[in-house]
Amino acid sequence: MGRHRSDPMGIARLLVVGVAILALLALVVVGVIALVGALSSDGAQGAPAGSATLSTSPAAPPPPVETSVAETPTVYVECRADRCPIFVRVSGGDIVEDRDLSRGQQAFYSQPSLDVVLADASTVYVEVNGEPRSPGRPGERQHFTARRDG
């Protein structure tokens, strides 16, 4: 009997299986990193001054907001429905928030001047500079500019 030749198709199959395993491992690693990042970013830790901070709590009335102008957010929003679409941007500038809040979720914004759009003003409780804003009628779309006092 003669020499055995390596099967080129067998080697190619092994290479394809190896590449597939590496690709699968890479996807798993990326997924784990994304999940850990999503779970660890609660918005309150390490958030720069003036950025939005989200938290969840029951739909009970919010605690009174501090009276100090430096500590009172320019805009405070609490979702009182299953879904509360909001849009917030720095007046004439960057978008701060464009998303749906969930029931009980709160958001605080401390930029000096903000343009706010509430898709359904009846679904949210809003304070501007610590002062409650009148709720809208069901389905009413509201837009307003909030400027920091002081």
GROMACS .gro file of C-alpha atoms in nm:
model
  150
    1MET     CA    1   0.000   0.000   0.000
    2GLY     CA    2   0.110   0.352  -0.068
    3ARG     CA    3   0.106   0.676   0.118
    4HIS     CA    4  -0.213   0.822   0.254
    5ARG     CA    5  -0.300   1.161   0.119
    6SER     CA    6  -0.476   1.416   0.340
    7ASP     CA    7  -0.833   1.466   0.238
    8PRO     CA    8  -0.855   1.834   0.129
    9MET     CA    9  -1.234   1.831   0.181
   10GLY     CA   10  -1.190   1.701   0.536
   11ILE     CA   11  -0.949   1.983   0.621
   12ALA     CA   12  -1.182   2.240   0.464
   13ARG     CA   13  -1.473   2.107   0.669
   14LEU     CA   14  -1.268   2.130   0.987
   15LEU     CA   15  -1.175   2.489   0.903
   16VAL     CA   16  -1.538   2.582   0.838
   17VAL     CA   17  -1.647   2.422   1.167
   18GLY     CA   18  -1.365   2.602   1.351
   19VAL     CA   19  -1.464   2.940   1.202
   20ALA     CA   20  -1.829   2.877   1.288
   21ILE     CA   21  -1.739   2.797   1.649
   22LEU     CA   22  -1.526   3.113   1.675
   23ALA     CA   23  -1.809   3.323   1.529
   24LEU     CA   24  -2.056   3.173   1.776
   25LEU     CA   25  -1.822   3.242   2.068
   26ALA     CA   26  -1.775   3.602   1.948
   27LEU     CA   27  -2.155   3.650   1.936
   28VAL     CA   28  -2.194   3.509   2.288
   29VAL     CA   29  -1.920   3.740   2.421
   30VAL     CA   30  -2.075   4.047   2.254
   31GLY     CA   31  -2.418   3.952   2.390
   32VAL     CA   32  -2.288   3.909   2.744
   33ILE     CA   33  -2.105   4.244   2.728
   34ALA     CA   34  -2.419   4.418   2.600
   35LEU     CA   35  -2.635   4.257   2.870
   36VAL     CA   36  -2.395   4.347   3.149
   37GLY     CA   37  -2.374   4.704   3.017
   38ALA     CA   38  -2.752   4.736   2.998
   39LEU     CA   39  -2.804   4.598   3.348
   40SER     CA   40  -2.532   4.806   3.511
   41SER     CA   41  -2.626   5.142   3.355
   42ASP     CA   42  -2.903   5.264   3.584
   43GLY     CA   43  -2.853   5.628   3.486
   44ALA     CA   44  -2.793   5.748   3.841
   45GLN     CA   45  -2.432   5.641   3.886
   46GLY     CA   46  -2.172   5.835   3.696
   47ALA     CA   47  -2.426   6.043   3.508
   48PRO     CA   48  -2.287   6.383   3.413
   49ALA     CA   49  -2.452   6.690   3.558
   50GLY     CA   50  -2.757   6.792   3.361
   51SER     CA   51  -2.817   6.451   3.213
   52ALA     CA   52  -3.137   6.251   3.236
   53THR     CA   53  -3.177   6.011   3.526
   54LEU     CA   54  -3.436   5.734   3.511
   55SER     CA   55  -3.569   5.523   3.793
   56THR     CA   56  -3.867   5.303   3.856
   57SER     CA   57  -4.105   5.322   4.148
   58PRO     CA   58  -4.471   5.255   4.219
   59ALA     CA   59  -4.726   5.500   4.077
   60ALA     CA   60  -4.765   5.672   4.417
   61PRO     CA   61  -4.736   6.050   4.423
   62PRO     CA   62  -4.373   6.159   4.396
   63PRO     CA   63  -4.195   6.285   4.705
   64PRO     CA   64  -4.162   6.662   4.727
   65VAL     CA   65  -3.877   6.794   4.520
   66GLU     CA   66  -3.606   6.986   4.707
   67THR     CA   67  -3.655   7.362   4.718
   68SER     CA   68  -3.295   7.453   4.639
   69VAL     CA   69  -3.272   7.581   4.280
   70ALA     CA   70  -2.940   7.399   4.236
   71GLU     CA   71  -3.099   7.065   4.338
   72THR     CA   72  -3.443   7.103   4.178
   73PRO     CA   73  -3.450   6.960   3.825
   74THR     CA   74  -3.566   7.185   3.545
   75VAL     CA   75  -3.814   6.913   3.441
   76TYR     CA   76  -3.935   6.608   3.635
   77VAL     CA   77  -4.155   6.350   3.459
   78GLU     CA   78  -4.326   6.043   3.606
   79CYS     CA   79  -4.512   5.795   3.388
   80ARG     CA   80  -4.862   5.716   3.519
   81ALA     CA   81  -4.969   5.482   3.236
   82ASP     CA   82  -4.834   5.162   3.086
   83ARG     CA   83  -4.656   5.363   2.816
   84CYS     CA   84  -4.563   5.734   2.817
   85PRO     CA   85  -4.391   5.863   2.501
   86ILE     CA   86  -4.174   6.170   2.574
   87PHE     CA   87  -3.930   6.380   2.376
   88VAL     CA   88  -3.688   6.619   2.548
   89ARG     CA   89  -3.411   6.823   2.392
   90VAL     CA   90  -3.189   7.108   2.496
   91SER     CA   91  -3.351   7.418   2.346
   92GLY     CA   92  -3.201   7.461   2.001
   93GLY     CA   93  -2.962   7.171   2.059
   94ASP     CA   94  -2.913   6.803   2.131
   95ILE     CA   95  -3.186   6.547   2.194
   96VAL     CA   96  -3.178   6.437   2.558
   97GLU     CA   97  -3.460   6.180   2.551
   98ASP     CA   98  -3.681   6.030   2.279
   99ARG     CA   99  -3.844   5.718   2.418
  100ASP     CA  100  -4.137   5.561   2.596
  101LEU     CA  101  -4.128   5.552   2.975
  102SER     CA  102  -4.297   5.263   3.158
  103ARG     CA  103  -4.548   5.295   3.441
  104GLY     CA  104  -4.377   5.435   3.751
  105GLN     CA  105  -4.060   5.531   3.566
  106GLN     CA  106  -3.927   5.877   3.647
  107ALA     CA  107  -3.696   6.108   3.456
  108PHE     CA  108  -3.514   6.420   3.575
  109TYR     CA  109  -3.358   6.683   3.346
  110SER     CA  110  -3.141   6.967   3.477
  111GLN     CA  111  -3.032   7.156   3.166
  112PRO     CA  112  -3.104   7.532   3.179
  113SER     CA  113  -3.353   7.532   2.889
  114LEU     CA  114  -3.545   7.231   2.756
  115ASP     CA  115  -3.802   7.175   2.484
  116VAL     CA  116  -4.047   6.903   2.594
  117VAL     CA  117  -4.306   6.715   2.388
  118LEU     CA  118  -4.558   6.487   2.560
  119ALA     CA  119  -4.740   6.262   2.314
  120ASP     CA  120  -5.027   6.211   2.562
  121ALA     CA  121  -5.011   6.469   2.841
  122SER     CA  122  -5.271   6.283   3.048
  123THR     CA  123  -5.035   5.988   3.104
  124VAL     CA  124  -4.760   6.176   3.291
  125TYR     CA  125  -4.709   6.382   3.604
  126VAL     CA  126  -4.478   6.676   3.526
  127GLU     CA  127  -4.303   6.936   3.739
  128VAL     CA  128  -4.118   7.235   3.600
  129ASN     CA  129  -3.871   7.384   3.850
  130GLY     CA  130  -4.050   7.194   4.127
  131GLU     CA  131  -4.395   7.329   4.034
  132PRO     CA  132  -4.658   7.077   3.917
  133ARG     CA  133  -4.780   7.127   3.562
  134SER     CA  134  -5.151   7.083   3.485
  135PRO     CA  135  -5.225   6.743   3.335
  136GLY     CA  136  -5.356   6.734   2.981
  137ARG     CA  137  -5.675   6.579   2.849
  138PRO     CA  138  -5.656   6.214   2.735
  139GLY     CA  139  -5.477   6.197   2.402
  140GLU     CA  140  -5.371   6.564   2.417
  141ARG     CA  141  -5.027   6.634   2.272
  142GLN     CA  142  -4.842   6.910   2.459
  143HIS     CA  143  -4.517   7.085   2.384
  144PHE     CA  144  -4.352   7.350   2.600
  145THR     CA  145  -4.017   7.504   2.683
  146ALA     CA  146  -3.896   7.481   3.042
  147ARG     CA  147  -3.628   7.722   3.164
  148ARG     CA  148  -3.440   7.685   3.491
  149ASP     CA  149  -3.532   7.939   3.758
  150GLY     CA  150  -3.257   8.149   3.908
   0.00000   0.00000   0.00000
